[in-house]
Amino acid sequence: MARVGFLVDGFNLYHSLRQVGAGAAPAGARWLDLRALCDSYLPAIGRDDRLVRVSYFSALAHFREAGHPGSLKRQAAYLAALRATGVAVHLGRFKRRRLRCPHCASPWDRQEEKETDVAIAVTLLEDFAGDVYDTAVLVTGDTDLAPSVRAARRLYPHREVSFLFPVGRKNKELSALVRRSFTIGPGRYERHQLPSPVIGEFGRRIAKPAAW
């Protein structure tokens, strides 16, 4: 019986959820029960395997609030709901970067997510070193994590790293790094939704945002 941990790239998954919501699937799939979704893949990973940890990595998008009022509150509600269901939440940050148009040299600002990829990489290696689980499943399609996967496999050859690609995020380069990879089917998002409200610490009721 192997112990399994999932490390979830929050924004990679979020953009997949938005993509599904814009297509044939219902738009209200963002209130995702991550723990239940991960648990549903255990039979594919190993029949007797057990889920021991789900870690979620993201950053608070303060910069979106001006153009999308209430977005920060909705994000905070989801993070609170994840914590209430036993998901470990790790938050990075956004940093503004000044860029210039290559044609006219006009300046413009872009917000870049910082620390998330590094946090996933560090957590993967720390959890293997601490014997937290035997199999790590990375829920992402971001190739920036390729070096950390190579390092984990080199340093811990007796442990396994797999990928669970969000909808629309399957990546051949990442698949080639591991023995097994899986792709989330669109119907999985719809089937694994949190209740509303989620009951948090001290009986706090965490309601699903109306827009979700």
GROMACS .gro file of C-alpha atoms in nm:
model
  212
    1MET     CA    1   0.000   0.000   0.000
    2ALA     CA    2   0.166   0.320  -0.120
    3ARG     CA    3   0.107   0.664   0.028
    4VAL     CA    4   0.015   0.929  -0.229
    5GLY     CA    5   0.048   1.307  -0.215
    6PHE     CA    6  -0.089   1.555  -0.468
    7LEU     CA    7   0.074   1.893  -0.537
    8VAL     CA    8  -0.166   2.124  -0.719
    9ASP     CA    9  -0.060   2.423  -0.930
   10GLY     CA   10  -0.354   2.649  -0.846
   11PHE     CA   11  -0.348   2.892  -1.136
   12ASN     CA   12  -0.274   2.622  -1.395
   13LEU     CA   13  -0.581   2.439  -1.269
   14TYR     CA   14  -0.788   2.758  -1.243
   15HIS     CA   15  -0.729   2.850  -1.608
   16SER     CA   16  -0.832   2.497  -1.703
   17LEU     CA   17  -1.154   2.537  -1.504
   18ARG     CA   18  -1.225   2.868  -1.678
   19GLN     CA   19  -1.160   2.704  -2.014
   20VAL     CA   20  -1.406   2.426  -1.936
   21GLY     CA   21  -1.661   2.677  -1.810
   22ALA     CA   22  -1.639   2.869  -2.138
   23GLY     CA   23  -1.703   2.551  -2.336
   24ALA     CA   24  -1.966   2.282  -2.318
   25ALA     CA   25  -1.944   2.223  -1.944
   26PRO     CA   26  -2.142   2.426  -1.689
   27ALA     CA   27  -1.971   2.745  -1.578
   28GLY     CA   28  -2.006   2.663  -1.210
   29ALA     CA   29  -1.719   2.417  -1.186
   30ARG     CA   30  -1.475   2.638  -0.997
   31TRP     CA   31  -1.598   2.538  -0.650
   32LEU     CA   32  -1.387   2.228  -0.695
   33ASP     CA   33  -1.348   1.969  -0.421
   34LEU     CA   34  -0.977   1.908  -0.468
   35ARG     CA   35  -0.949   1.636  -0.209
   36ALA     CA   36  -1.235   1.438  -0.363
   37LEU     CA   37  -1.096   1.489  -0.714
   38CYS     CA   38  -0.753   1.362  -0.611
   39ASP     CA   39  -0.904   1.071  -0.421
   40SER     CA   40  -1.096   0.966  -0.733
   41TYR     CA   41  -0.766   0.899  -0.913
   42LEU     CA   42  -0.622   0.667  -0.649
   43PRO     CA   43  -0.758   0.349  -0.818
   44ALA     CA   44  -0.570   0.445  -1.136
   45ILE     CA   45  -0.248   0.503  -0.940
   46GLY     CA   46  -0.267   0.193  -0.722
   47ARG     CA   47  -0.567  -0.009  -0.608
   48ASP     CA   48  -0.467  -0.016  -0.242
   49ASP     CA   49  -0.297   0.324  -0.231
   50ARG     CA   50  -0.411   0.588   0.016
   51LEU     CA   51  -0.422   0.965  -0.002
   52VAL     CA   52  -0.212   1.126   0.271
   53ARG     CA   53  -0.175   1.488   0.158
   54VAL     CA   54  -0.311   1.743  -0.089
   55SER     CA   55  -0.109   2.064  -0.122
   56TYR     CA   56  -0.243   2.362  -0.317
   57PHE     CA   57  -0.014   2.640  -0.442
   58SER     CA   58  -0.142   2.980  -0.550
   59ALA     CA   59  -0.115   3.355  -0.484
   60LEU     CA   60  -0.367   3.623  -0.391
   61ALA     CA   61  -0.445   3.824  -0.704
   62HIS     CA   62  -0.485   4.167  -0.543
   63PHE     CA   63  -0.423   4.342  -0.875
   64ARG     CA   64  -0.745   4.198  -1.027
   65GLU     CA   65  -0.973   4.363  -0.773
   66ALA     CA   66  -0.990   4.700  -0.951
   67GLY     CA   67  -1.113   4.551  -1.278
   68HIS     CA   68  -1.303   4.258  -1.125
   69PRO     CA   69  -1.464   4.372  -0.798
   70GLY     CA   70  -1.511   4.089  -0.552
   71SER     CA   71  -1.255   3.860  -0.716
   72LEU     CA   72  -1.025   3.866  -0.414
   73LYS     CA   73  -1.313   3.784  -0.179
   74ARG     CA   74  -1.414   3.491  -0.401
   75GLN     CA   75  -1.059   3.361  -0.408
   76ALA     CA   76  -1.027   3.394  -0.030
   77ALA     CA   77  -1.353   3.202   0.017
   78TYR     CA   78  -1.225   2.916  -0.195
   79LEU     CA   79  -0.895   2.903  -0.008
   80ALA     CA   80  -1.084   2.890   0.321
   81ALA     CA   81  -1.301   2.608   0.187
   82LEU     CA   82  -0.994   2.412   0.081
   83ARG     CA   83  -0.837   2.450   0.424
   84ALA     CA   84  -1.162   2.334   0.584
   85THR     CA   85  -1.147   2.012   0.381
   86GLY     CA   86  -0.790   1.934   0.487
   87VAL     CA   87  -0.597   2.079   0.193
   88ALA     CA   88  -0.264   2.245   0.277
   89VAL     CA   89  -0.261   2.589   0.113
   90HIS     CA   90   0.071   2.753   0.016
   91LEU     CA   91   0.058   3.115  -0.103
   92GLY     CA   92   0.316   3.297  -0.314
   93ARG     CA   93   0.280   3.648  -0.452
   94PHE     CA   94   0.244   3.854  -0.768
   95LYS     CA   95   0.504   4.105  -0.878
   96ARG     CA   96   0.456   4.383  -1.130
   97ARG     CA   97   0.701   4.381  -1.417
   98ARG     CA   98   0.751   4.677  -1.650
   99LEU     CA   99   0.775   4.577  -2.017
  100ARG     CA  100   0.807   4.772  -2.340
  101CYS     CA  101   0.644   4.715  -2.675
  102PRO     CA  102   0.911   4.589  -2.920
  103HIS     CA  103   0.759   4.800  -3.198
  104CYS     CA  104   0.681   5.137  -3.040
  105ALA     CA  105   0.869   5.114  -2.707
  106SER     CA  106   0.554   5.208  -2.514
  107PRO     CA  107   0.574   5.080  -2.155
  108TRP     CA  108   0.317   4.850  -2.003
  109ASP     CA  109   0.295   4.649  -1.683
  110ARG     CA  110   0.240   4.277  -1.645
  111GLN     CA  111   0.168   4.094  -1.321
  112GLU     CA  112   0.378   3.780  -1.281
  113GLU     CA  113   0.316   3.504  -1.030
  114LYS     CA  114   0.620   3.451  -0.812
  115GLU     CA  115   0.738   3.167  -0.587
  116THR     CA  116   0.471   2.912  -0.685
  117ASP     CA  117   0.693   2.692  -0.904
  118VAL     CA  118   0.975   2.710  -0.651
  119ALA     CA  119   0.737   2.630  -0.365
  120ILE     CA  120   0.606   2.322  -0.547
  121ALA     CA  121   0.961   2.206  -0.621
  122VAL     CA  122   1.081   2.260  -0.263
  123THR     CA  123   0.774   2.091  -0.115
  124LEU     CA  124   0.817   1.790  -0.345
  125LEU     CA  125   1.177   1.740  -0.235
  126GLU     CA  126   1.106   1.813   0.133
  127ASP     CA  127   0.816   1.567   0.141
  128PHE     CA  128   1.026   1.294  -0.017
  129ALA     CA  129   1.309   1.367   0.227
  130GLY     CA  130   1.065   1.358   0.518
  131ASP     CA  131   0.908   1.030   0.402
  132VAL     CA  132   0.565   1.191   0.380
  133TYR     CA  133   0.452   0.983   0.080
  134ASP     CA  134   0.582   0.729  -0.169
  135THR     CA  135   0.417   0.871  -0.482
  136ALA     CA  136   0.388   1.239  -0.571
  137VAL     CA  137   0.129   1.347  -0.828
  138LEU     CA  138   0.178   1.695  -0.973
  139VAL     CA  139  -0.146   1.853  -1.095
  140THR     CA  140  -0.013   2.090  -1.359
  141GLY     CA  141   0.097   2.122  -1.718
  142ASP     CA  142   0.369   2.378  -1.648
  143THR     CA  143   0.706   2.279  -1.794
  144ASP     CA  144   0.887   2.507  -1.546
  145LEU     CA  145   0.859   2.215  -1.303
  146ALA     CA  146   1.055   1.978  -1.527
  147PRO     CA  147   1.393   2.039  -1.352
  148SER     CA  148   1.247   1.965  -1.008
  149VAL     CA  149   1.093   1.642  -1.134
  150ARG     CA  150   1.426   1.532  -1.278
  151ALA     CA  151   1.596   1.615  -0.947
  152ALA     CA  152   1.335   1.427  -0.744
  153ARG     CA  153   1.367   1.117  -0.958
  154ARG     CA  154   1.746   1.131  -0.941
  155LEU     CA  155   1.765   1.185  -0.565
  156TYR     CA  156   1.480   0.947  -0.473
  157PRO     CA  157   1.480   0.668  -0.733
  158HIS     CA  158   1.271   0.445  -0.505
  159ARG     CA  159   0.984   0.695  -0.510
  160GLU     CA  160   0.751   0.780  -0.797
  161VAL     CA  161   0.650   1.111  -0.955
  162SER     CA  162   0.346   1.126  -1.183
  163PHE     CA  163   0.150   1.403  -1.353
  164LEU     CA  164  -0.223   1.463  -1.350
  165PHE     CA  165  -0.283   1.713  -1.629
  166PRO     CA  166  -0.577   1.954  -1.598
  167VAL     CA  167  -0.815   1.970  -1.893
  168GLY     CA  168  -0.639   2.132  -2.188
  169ARG     CA  169  -0.299   2.123  -2.017
  170LYS     CA  170  -0.156   1.788  -2.127
  171ASN     CA  171   0.214   1.819  -2.206
  172LYS     CA  172   0.426   1.563  -2.392
  173GLU     CA  173   0.752   1.699  -2.251
  174LEU     CA  174   0.635   1.641  -1.895
  175SER     CA  175   0.484   1.303  -1.979
  176ALA     CA  176   0.822   1.189  -2.108
  177LEU     CA  177   0.981   1.259  -1.768
  178VAL     CA  178   0.771   1.011  -1.571
  179ARG     CA  179   0.656   0.652  -1.590
  180ARG     CA  180   0.287   0.738  -1.572
  181SER     CA  181   0.070   1.041  -1.636
  182PHE     CA  182  -0.304   1.099  -1.640
  183THR     CA  183  -0.538   1.363  -1.781
  184ILE     CA  184  -0.844   1.497  -1.602
  185GLY     CA  185  -1.164   1.448  -1.800
  186PRO     CA  186  -1.402   1.748  -1.809
  187GLY     CA  187  -1.674   1.551  -1.633
  188ARG     CA  188  -1.450   1.507  -1.328
  189TYR     CA  189  -1.470   1.876  -1.245
  190GLU     CA  190  -1.849   1.868  -1.243
  191ARG     CA  191  -1.870   1.548  -1.037
  192HIS     CA  192  -1.638   1.672  -0.763
  193GLN     CA  193  -1.781   1.998  -0.634
  194LEU     CA  194  -1.774   2.122  -0.276
  195PRO     CA  195  -2.103   2.164  -0.091
  196SER     CA  196  -2.232   2.513  -0.024
  197PRO     CA  197  -2.178   2.607   0.242
  198VAL     CA  198  -1.860   2.437   0.353
  199ILE     CA  199  -1.840   2.432   0.731
  200GLY     CA  200  -1.504   2.565   0.841
  201GLU     CA  201  -1.328   2.617   1.172
  202PHE     CA  202  -1.549   2.718   1.466
  203GLY     CA  203  -1.859   2.646   1.255
  204ARG     CA  204  -1.790   2.919   1.000
  205ARG     CA  205  -2.012   2.880   0.693
  206ILE     CA  206  -1.820   2.930   0.367
  207ALA     CA  207  -2.062   2.981   0.078
  208LYS     CA  208  -1.989   2.924  -0.287
  209PRO     CA  209  -1.952   3.260  -0.468
  210ALA     CA  210  -2.252   3.334  -0.689
  211ALA     CA  211  -2.032   3.382  -0.997
  212TRP     CA  212  -1.883   3.034  -0.952
   0.00000   0.00000   0.00000
